[in-house]
Structure formats: structure tokens, C-alpha cells
Amino acid sequence: MPTLTPDIVPGLIATGASARLDEDVAPKFSIGDAVEMKNINPVTHTRLPRYVRGKKGIVERDHGVFAFPDTGAHGLGHKAQHVYSVKFSFRELWGEDHAENMYLYIDMFDDYMRPAP
Amino acid sequence: MPHDHPHPHNKPLSDVELRVKALESILTEKELIDPEAIDLIVETYETKIGPRNGARVVAKAWSDPAYKERLLSDTTAAISELGFSGVQGEDMVVVENTEDVHNIVVCTLCSCYPWPTLGLPPVWYKAAPYRAKVVKDPRGVLDEFGVSLPEETEIRVWDSNAELRYLVLPKRPDGTDGMSEEQLAEIVTRDAMIGTDVLAAH
């Protein structure tokens, strides 16, 4: 009997599988904090794109606790941690010649960030 | 396989087609999948789940202020009220376009997209040119889509690289005051809910 059969498809599609974890993990950052993305270059799975590495932003929203894909993708456990919406100006990301009223928001895990110096 | 499909039969299969067939064979032989389950998934996203779902969410938000408030504050639950939930919509965020702010969604790392409300992503959304350019030159991308916004409009680009999925709540166009929720749903485009379209006045 195959694992994925037609009878379970509707239920799977309608339910999905949230990466949100019901674990009590303290956030390392608060809304309004100035943060700097770590300049790391893992050769393994990561959700930290190169274009924000080393860049400074502001924590806009705390989405709650999620499984950490960087470890989960390699069978190394959930490493439950907070995910935040972090706001970057285009000037910070791409240079001073960009308009002032342009922003990039990206969801960052605790492990990707440190307090901005 | 029935022969009512238009592709020429004298062409060899593409690399991607071959790879997909090979994967399906292996997964079937290892008894991980029943190929009929895959057909059912494809059929579901081809015929049942698509951007008309998202359009209903938008139309309701435009018509019902209390719903809009729930949609912005408790998004996943509010979308699920209309029956749209599940794979790739487990944790939703709605961002609202206003007079002053325009939002655009991308996934720079792959092709993350809110399936229950928008269906499967269009090819351009998954393609490197859109993903690379929109985070750096969103006005240039909008221009390619025939959209021009005033310089004063703040642009917010949302990179859905993690586990949250984003839906843009477009600005309700002028001249739609008399429209019913059903009529409003008709005028909402898929691209407006990604942020690469602005709905024209009626």
C-alpha cells in the first residue's frame, strides 16, 4: 500500500503542515530593535539570502516560534526559535542613490541576527 | 494516454519531463506514491484552487470592515472562514495597499506562494529575472507590468523566504462604490494580489 494514496489527498491539501511550533521559547529580540544580519556563508540549507547578510534593519513584527529550516533540512532537529519580519531600507541594501521611501521586508530567524552595533 | 492533447509526438521529451517521469517511476516502485494521488493533486490545483479564492477574500475585506480588521490582525483564521486553508497557506500575512503605500511579494530563494488563495504561482513569479530584480528595482518591474506609481508612493517589497505566506490586499478602485461583493470579486486580478498590478478605476 503506497504512503500517498488518492483518499488522503483532499485532507492533506486542506490541512497542510505548519512549521509553527507550540514551544515556549523566549524571543531574543523585540519589536523596534535595530539588528544586523550575520555575515555567514553556509554551504548547507539556509533561508538567509546573501543580499541581507551584513545588513542592518529594524524588527517590525514577531511572527512567533517556528522550526529552523537550516537544521531541519539536514535532519538535525527543529531548533525552535522566533521568526521576525525585519525591515531594511533600499539605501542600506543597495546604496544611497535609491529613493528614501523604498523598503524590503524579510522574515528572519533568531539565529540569523545580532543586535546592531 | 488519450490522444486529445496538442503536443507533437515526434519530439523527444525535455530534460525536465524525463526527470519528472523518472522520479514518479521510482516513487511508485518504492510504493511511496500511488500515481493517481499525484493526478488528483494536479487536478485540484488546475480546477479547484486558484486566484478566484483570493479575490473573494479581497472583495469581502472591501465590503465588510469588521472582516477586514480580522483579516489584517488574525489573517490565517480570517481566510479560513471562507474555506481557504491548507498547504502553503498555513501561516498567512496580508499587507494592505493604500493611497500612500504599495506592496509587492516575492520569494527570492525559490517560489513560495500562498496556494489556498492564489493557486500555483505563474512561471514569471518562479523565474530568476523577477526574483532578482523586484528586490532591487521594484519600480522597474512594475513598469514591465505596465504599472506606474507616483514617486511619493512608498514601496514595500516582501520576501517570503521563511514560513509566512503573503497576500496583497489591493486598493479598492474608484468608481466601485455601488458594486456587490460578487461584482467586486470579479475585478480583482491575480497580479493585484501579488502586487504587480494596480486595479483600474471603473
Tab-separated table of C-alpha atoms in Angstrom:
chain	number	residue	atom	x	y	z
A	1	MET	CA	0.000	0.000	0.000
A	2	PRO	CA	1.658	3.295	-1.087
A	3	THR	CA	2.133	6.050	1.504
A	4	LEU	CA	0.424	8.710	-0.641
A	5	THR	CA	-2.957	7.474	-1.861
A	6	PRO	CA	-5.805	9.422	-3.525
A	7	ASP	CA	-8.100	9.100	-0.492
A	8	ILE	CA	-5.789	11.143	1.757
A	9	VAL	CA	-5.056	13.880	-0.803
A	10	PRO	CA	-8.044	16.187	-0.061
A	11	GLY	CA	-7.286	16.121	3.680
A	12	LEU	CA	-3.581	16.778	3.141
A	13	ILE	CA	-4.258	19.747	0.851
A	14	ALA	CA	-6.868	21.244	3.185
A	15	THR	CA	-4.756	20.847	6.324
A	16	GLY	CA	-1.178	21.440	5.232
A	17	ALA	CA	1.675	21.275	7.704
A	18	SER	CA	2.563	24.451	9.545
A	19	ALA	CA	6.194	24.946	10.537
A	20	ARG	CA	4.913	26.880	13.582
A	21	LEU	CA	5.820	25.159	16.857
A	22	ASP	CA	3.887	25.220	20.096
A	23	GLU	CA	7.026	25.620	22.168
A	24	ASP	CA	7.742	28.182	24.814
A	25	VAL	CA	10.905	29.813	23.510
A	26	ALA	CA	11.904	33.307	24.643
A	27	PRO	CA	12.447	35.802	21.816
A	28	LYS	CA	15.967	37.204	21.553
A	29	PHE	CA	14.711	40.445	20.006
A	30	SER	CA	11.802	42.869	20.449
A	31	ILE	CA	9.802	44.980	18.033
A	32	GLY	CA	11.731	48.153	17.250
A	33	ASP	CA	15.161	46.617	17.874
A	34	ALA	CA	17.954	47.602	15.498
A	35	VAL	CA	19.501	44.367	14.252
A	36	GLU	CA	22.324	43.258	11.981
A	37	MET	CA	22.149	40.098	9.895
A	38	LYS	CA	25.136	37.837	10.420
A	39	ASN	CA	27.555	37.698	7.533
A	40	ILE	CA	27.744	33.933	7.331
A	41	ASN	CA	28.077	31.749	4.254
A	42	PRO	CA	26.737	28.289	4.997
A	43	VAL	CA	27.100	25.730	2.205
A	44	THR	CA	24.082	23.902	3.658
A	45	HIS	CA	20.383	24.887	3.522
A	46	THR	CA	19.580	28.395	4.730
A	47	ARG	CA	16.816	30.996	4.424
A	48	LEU	CA	19.259	33.859	4.890
A	49	PRO	CA	19.773	35.280	1.395
A	50	ARG	CA	23.132	36.808	0.550
A	51	TYR	CA	21.677	40.223	-0.166
A	52	VAL	CA	20.783	40.833	3.502
A	53	ARG	CA	23.939	39.341	5.053
A	54	GLY	CA	25.795	42.004	6.988
A	55	LYS	CA	22.911	44.488	6.527
A	56	LYS	CA	21.118	46.413	9.266
A	57	GLY	CA	17.366	46.544	9.749
A	58	ILE	CA	14.595	47.043	12.283
A	59	VAL	CA	12.427	44.318	13.845
A	60	GLU	CA	8.866	45.161	12.767
A	61	ARG	CA	6.870	42.142	13.907
A	62	ASP	CA	7.368	38.915	15.858
A	63	HIS	CA	5.678	36.054	13.984
A	64	GLY	CA	6.165	33.579	16.859
A	65	VAL	CA	8.083	30.321	17.166
A	66	PHE	CA	8.932	28.208	14.105
A	67	ALA	CA	11.112	25.249	13.187
A	68	PHE	CA	14.536	26.318	11.933
A	69	PRO	CA	14.970	25.085	8.329
A	70	ASP	CA	18.769	25.321	8.435
A	71	THR	CA	18.918	22.389	10.879
A	72	GLY	CA	15.645	20.657	9.958
A	73	ALA	CA	16.643	20.317	6.302
A	74	HIS	CA	19.597	18.172	7.362
A	75	GLY	CA	17.830	16.027	9.945
A	76	LEU	CA	19.391	17.983	12.791
A	77	GLY	CA	16.185	18.864	14.644
A	78	HIS	CA	13.742	21.764	14.831
A	79	LYS	CA	15.853	24.175	16.901
A	80	ALA	CA	12.637	26.106	17.705
A	81	GLN	CA	13.088	29.886	17.568
A	82	HIS	CA	11.302	33.145	16.833
A	83	VAL	CA	10.853	34.479	13.323
A	84	TYR	CA	10.580	38.234	12.824
A	85	SER	CA	9.602	40.492	9.993
A	86	VAL	CA	12.671	42.708	9.578
A	87	LYS	CA	12.539	45.970	7.627
A	88	PHE	CA	15.502	47.207	5.561
A	89	SER	CA	15.762	50.423	3.610
A	90	PHE	CA	16.780	50.130	-0.029
A	91	ARG	CA	19.562	52.588	0.780
A	92	GLU	CA	21.003	50.131	3.303
A	93	LEU	CA	20.708	47.212	0.883
A	94	TRP	CA	21.564	48.794	-2.450
A	95	GLY	CA	23.142	52.195	-1.912
A	96	GLU	CA	22.498	55.866	-1.393
A	97	ASP	CA	21.169	56.543	-4.877
A	98	HIS	CA	17.961	54.680	-4.093
A	99	ALA	CA	14.789	56.536	-3.118
A	100	GLU	CA	14.210	57.078	0.565
A	101	ASN	CA	10.683	55.636	0.559
A	102	MET	CA	11.527	52.071	-0.516
A	103	TYR	CA	11.747	49.158	1.899
A	104	LEU	CA	12.364	45.443	1.891
A	105	TYR	CA	10.710	43.213	4.492
A	106	ILE	CA	12.000	39.704	5.074
A	107	ASP	CA	11.351	37.015	7.695
A	108	MET	CA	14.451	36.329	9.757
A	109	PHE	CA	15.154	33.674	12.396
A	110	ASP	CA	16.799	34.471	15.742
A	111	ASP	CA	19.955	32.624	14.657
A	112	TYR	CA	20.490	34.975	11.697
A	113	MET	CA	20.644	38.171	13.758
A	114	ARG	CA	22.673	40.068	16.315
A	115	PRO	CA	21.978	43.471	17.910
A	116	ALA	CA	23.135	46.233	15.551
A	117	PRO	CA	26.452	47.724	16.758
B	1	MET	CA	-2.844	8.047	-22.676
B	2	PRO	CA	-5.690	9.662	-24.690
B	3	HIS	CA	-4.675	11.488	-27.868
B	4	ASP	CA	-6.756	14.617	-27.490
B	5	HIS	CA	-3.790	16.752	-26.460
B	6	PRO	CA	-1.991	19.083	-28.834
B	7	HIS	CA	1.724	18.347	-28.341
B	8	PRO	CA	3.687	16.899	-31.276
B	9	HIS	CA	4.642	13.246	-30.868
B	10	ASN	CA	7.826	13.270	-32.868
B	11	LYS	CA	9.717	15.382	-30.357
B	12	PRO	CA	11.857	13.790	-27.647
B	13	LEU	CA	10.845	14.585	-24.068
B	14	SER	CA	12.580	17.533	-22.463
B	15	ASP	CA	15.077	17.016	-19.634
B	16	VAL	CA	12.518	18.215	-17.094
B	17	GLU	CA	9.821	15.873	-18.422
B	18	LEU	CA	12.235	12.946	-18.307
B	19	ARG	CA	13.312	13.793	-14.784
B	20	VAL	CA	9.686	14.071	-13.599
B	21	LYS	CA	8.809	10.724	-15.206
B	22	ALA	CA	11.876	9.074	-13.677
B	23	LEU	CA	11.029	10.446	-10.223
B	24	GLU	CA	7.413	9.339	-10.497
B	25	SER	CA	8.515	5.833	-11.556
B	26	ILE	CA	10.947	5.491	-8.664
B	27	LEU	CA	8.460	6.797	-6.089
B	28	THR	CA	5.787	4.452	-7.451
B	29	GLU	CA	8.118	1.416	-7.496
B	30	LYS	CA	9.189	2.136	-3.938
B	31	GLU	CA	5.480	2.280	-3.034
B	32	LEU	CA	5.736	5.817	-1.685
B	33	ILE	CA	3.056	7.180	-4.012
B	34	ASP	CA	0.054	5.989	-5.949
B	35	PRO	CA	0.322	7.906	-9.286
B	36	GLU	CA	-3.423	8.563	-9.071
B	37	ALA	CA	-2.770	10.634	-5.938
B	38	ILE	CA	-0.419	12.862	-7.949
B	39	ASP	CA	-3.026	13.231	-10.712
B	40	LEU	CA	-5.580	14.242	-8.090
B	41	ILE	CA	-3.240	16.899	-6.635
B	42	VAL	CA	-2.587	18.321	-10.115
B	43	GLU	CA	-6.306	18.302	-10.938
B	44	THR	CA	-7.157	20.032	-7.654
B	45	TYR	CA	-4.796	22.939	-8.376
B	46	GLU	CA	-5.829	23.098	-12.037
B	47	THR	CA	-9.572	23.204	-11.430
B	48	LYS	CA	-10.424	23.943	-7.786
B	49	ILE	CA	-7.813	26.144	-6.124
B	50	GLY	CA	-6.763	29.405	-7.756
B	51	PRO	CA	-6.798	33.212	-7.577
B	52	ARG	CA	-10.614	33.389	-7.550
B	53	ASN	CA	-10.284	32.295	-3.899
B	54	GLY	CA	-8.062	35.245	-3.075
B	55	ALA	CA	-10.403	37.561	-4.983
B	56	ARG	CA	-13.237	36.522	-2.664
B	57	VAL	CA	-11.091	37.356	0.369
B	58	VAL	CA	-10.295	40.782	-1.080
B	59	ALA	CA	-13.906	41.511	-2.039
B	60	LYS	CA	-15.109	40.611	1.433
B	61	ALA	CA	-12.448	42.793	3.051
B	62	TRP	CA	-13.542	45.718	0.854
B	63	SER	CA	-17.218	45.158	1.709
B	64	ASP	CA	-17.071	44.279	5.395
B	65	PRO	CA	-14.909	46.480	7.680
B	66	ALA	CA	-15.089	44.000	10.575
B	67	TYR	CA	-13.834	41.222	8.276
B	68	LYS	CA	-11.014	43.448	7.037
B	69	GLU	CA	-9.940	44.083	10.609
B	70	ARG	CA	-9.853	40.332	11.324
B	71	LEU	CA	-8.035	39.741	8.030
B	72	LEU	CA	-5.252	42.127	8.987
B	73	SER	CA	-4.962	41.055	12.639
B	74	ASP	CA	-5.733	37.303	12.607
B	75	THR	CA	-5.062	36.584	8.956
B	76	THR	CA	-4.913	32.796	8.678
B	77	ALA	CA	-8.151	32.362	10.665
B	78	ALA	CA	-9.957	35.082	8.690
B	79	ILE	CA	-9.020	33.485	5.342
B	80	SER	CA	-10.012	30.089	6.674
B	81	GLU	CA	-13.504	31.493	7.479
B	82	LEU	CA	-14.061	31.473	3.705
B	83	GLY	CA	-12.821	27.892	3.449
B	84	PHE	CA	-9.352	28.639	2.104
B	85	SER	CA	-6.687	26.931	4.171
B	86	GLY	CA	-4.067	24.241	3.943
B	87	VAL	CA	-0.807	23.583	2.106
B	88	GLN	CA	1.283	26.744	1.639
B	89	GLY	CA	-1.304	28.848	3.450
B	90	GLU	CA	-0.727	27.570	6.977
B	91	ASP	CA	0.618	30.906	8.235
B	92	MET	CA	-0.637	33.883	6.268
B	93	VAL	CA	0.105	37.605	6.291
B	94	VAL	CA	-1.992	40.177	4.418
B	95	VAL	CA	-0.392	43.516	3.515
B	96	GLU	CA	-2.668	46.400	2.572
B	97	ASN	CA	-2.176	48.808	-0.311
B	98	THR	CA	-3.296	52.373	0.444
B	99	GLU	CA	-3.077	55.843	-1.107
B	100	ASP	CA	0.482	56.067	0.233
B	101	VAL	CA	1.833	52.507	0.246
B	102	HIS	CA	2.212	49.808	-2.426
B	103	ASN	CA	3.231	46.257	-1.521
B	104	ILE	CA	4.834	43.599	-3.758
B	105	VAL	CA	5.519	39.950	-2.878
B	106	VAL	CA	8.407	37.757	-3.998
B	107	CYS	CA	10.306	34.691	-2.862
B	108	THR	CA	13.936	35.322	-3.766
B	109	LEU	CA	15.113	31.879	-2.647
B	110	CYS	CA	12.583	29.796	-4.572
B	111	SER	CA	8.893	30.235	-5.383
B	112	CYS	CA	6.957	30.365	-2.073
B	113	TYR	CA	3.403	31.491	-2.779
B	114	PRO	CA	0.038	31.368	-0.950
B	115	TRP	CA	-1.538	28.348	-2.660
B	116	PRO	CA	-5.005	28.250	-0.960
B	117	THR	CA	-5.779	31.830	-2.028
B	118	LEU	CA	-3.815	32.180	-5.293
B	119	GLY	CA	-3.271	28.608	-6.532
B	120	LEU	CA	0.080	27.710	-8.074
B	121	PRO	CA	2.462	30.561	-8.969
B	122	PRO	CA	2.790	31.884	-12.527
B	123	VAL	CA	6.020	30.997	-14.355
B	124	TRP	CA	7.408	34.544	-14.163
B	125	TYR	CA	6.997	34.547	-10.366
B	126	LYS	CA	9.254	31.479	-10.141
B	127	ALA	CA	11.773	32.780	-12.685
B	128	ALA	CA	15.132	34.280	-11.670
B	129	PRO	CA	14.654	37.624	-13.502
B	130	TYR	CA	11.588	38.602	-11.424
B	131	ARG	CA	13.068	37.314	-8.168
B	132	ALA	CA	16.381	39.102	-8.679
B	133	LYS	CA	15.015	42.388	-9.972
B	134	VAL	CA	11.989	43.063	-7.785
B	135	VAL	CA	14.014	43.328	-4.569
B	136	LYS	CA	16.365	45.835	-6.193
B	137	ASP	CA	14.280	47.718	-8.754
B	138	PRO	CA	10.574	47.189	-7.994
B	139	ARG	CA	9.546	50.273	-9.966
B	140	GLY	CA	11.364	48.846	-12.994
B	141	VAL	CA	9.451	45.578	-12.567
B	142	LEU	CA	6.157	47.457	-12.196
B	143	ASP	CA	6.990	49.333	-15.377
B	144	GLU	CA	7.374	45.993	-17.197
B	145	PHE	CA	3.878	45.122	-15.963
B	146	GLY	CA	2.585	48.464	-17.254
B	147	VAL	CA	2.155	49.921	-13.776
B	148	SER	CA	3.422	53.366	-12.864
B	149	LEU	CA	3.133	54.753	-9.337
B	150	PRO	CA	3.769	58.311	-8.124
B	151	GLU	CA	7.245	58.903	-6.684
B	152	GLU	CA	5.652	59.722	-3.320
B	153	THR	CA	4.196	56.216	-3.045
B	154	GLU	CA	6.148	54.160	-0.532
B	155	ILE	CA	7.149	50.777	-1.956
B	156	ARG	CA	7.352	47.743	0.306
B	157	VAL	CA	8.761	44.516	-1.110
B	158	TRP	CA	8.038	41.359	0.923
B	159	ASP	CA	10.497	38.471	0.510
B	160	SER	CA	8.597	35.372	1.694
B	161	ASN	CA	11.767	33.373	2.251
B	162	ALA	CA	10.670	31.685	5.505
B	163	GLU	CA	7.372	30.075	6.556
B	164	LEU	CA	4.955	33.009	6.217
B	165	ARG	CA	2.980	33.425	3.000
B	166	TYR	CA	1.863	36.849	1.785
B	167	LEU	CA	-1.231	38.171	0.048
B	168	VAL	CA	-1.584	41.802	-1.050
B	169	LEU	CA	-4.915	43.472	-0.281
B	170	PRO	CA	-5.187	45.784	-3.292
B	171	LYS	CA	-6.565	49.294	-3.010
B	172	ARG	CA	-10.257	49.321	-3.891
B	173	PRO	CA	-10.548	51.129	-7.241
B	174	ASP	CA	-12.524	54.340	-7.585
B	175	GLY	CA	-15.997	54.057	-9.038
B	176	THR	CA	-16.813	50.732	-7.388
B	177	ASP	CA	-18.972	52.062	-4.543
B	178	GLY	CA	-22.182	50.546	-5.877
B	179	MET	CA	-20.734	47.105	-6.547
B	180	SER	CA	-21.778	43.972	-4.677
B	181	GLU	CA	-19.209	41.673	-3.081
B	182	GLU	CA	-19.657	39.244	-6.001
B	183	GLN	CA	-19.094	42.012	-8.560
B	184	LEU	CA	-16.023	43.212	-6.675
B	185	ALA	CA	-14.539	39.703	-6.664
B	186	GLU	CA	-14.797	39.710	-10.477
B	187	ILE	CA	-12.496	42.720	-10.865
B	188	VAL	CA	-9.674	41.525	-8.586
B	189	THR	CA	-6.742	40.174	-10.606
B	190	ARG	CA	-4.175	37.612	-9.524
B	191	ASP	CA	-1.323	40.048	-10.157
B	192	ALA	CA	-3.001	42.710	-7.979
B	193	MET	CA	-2.811	40.216	-5.096
B	194	ILE	CA	0.919	39.666	-5.796
B	195	GLY	CA	1.438	43.411	-6.123
B	196	THR	CA	2.454	43.615	-9.798
B	197	ASP	CA	-0.890	45.111	-10.842
B	198	VAL	CA	-2.951	48.091	-9.731
B	199	LEU	CA	-6.696	47.835	-10.317
B	200	ALA	CA	-8.059	50.469	-12.666
B	201	ALA	CA	-10.910	52.800	-11.749
B	202	HIS	CA	-14.357	51.803	-13.018
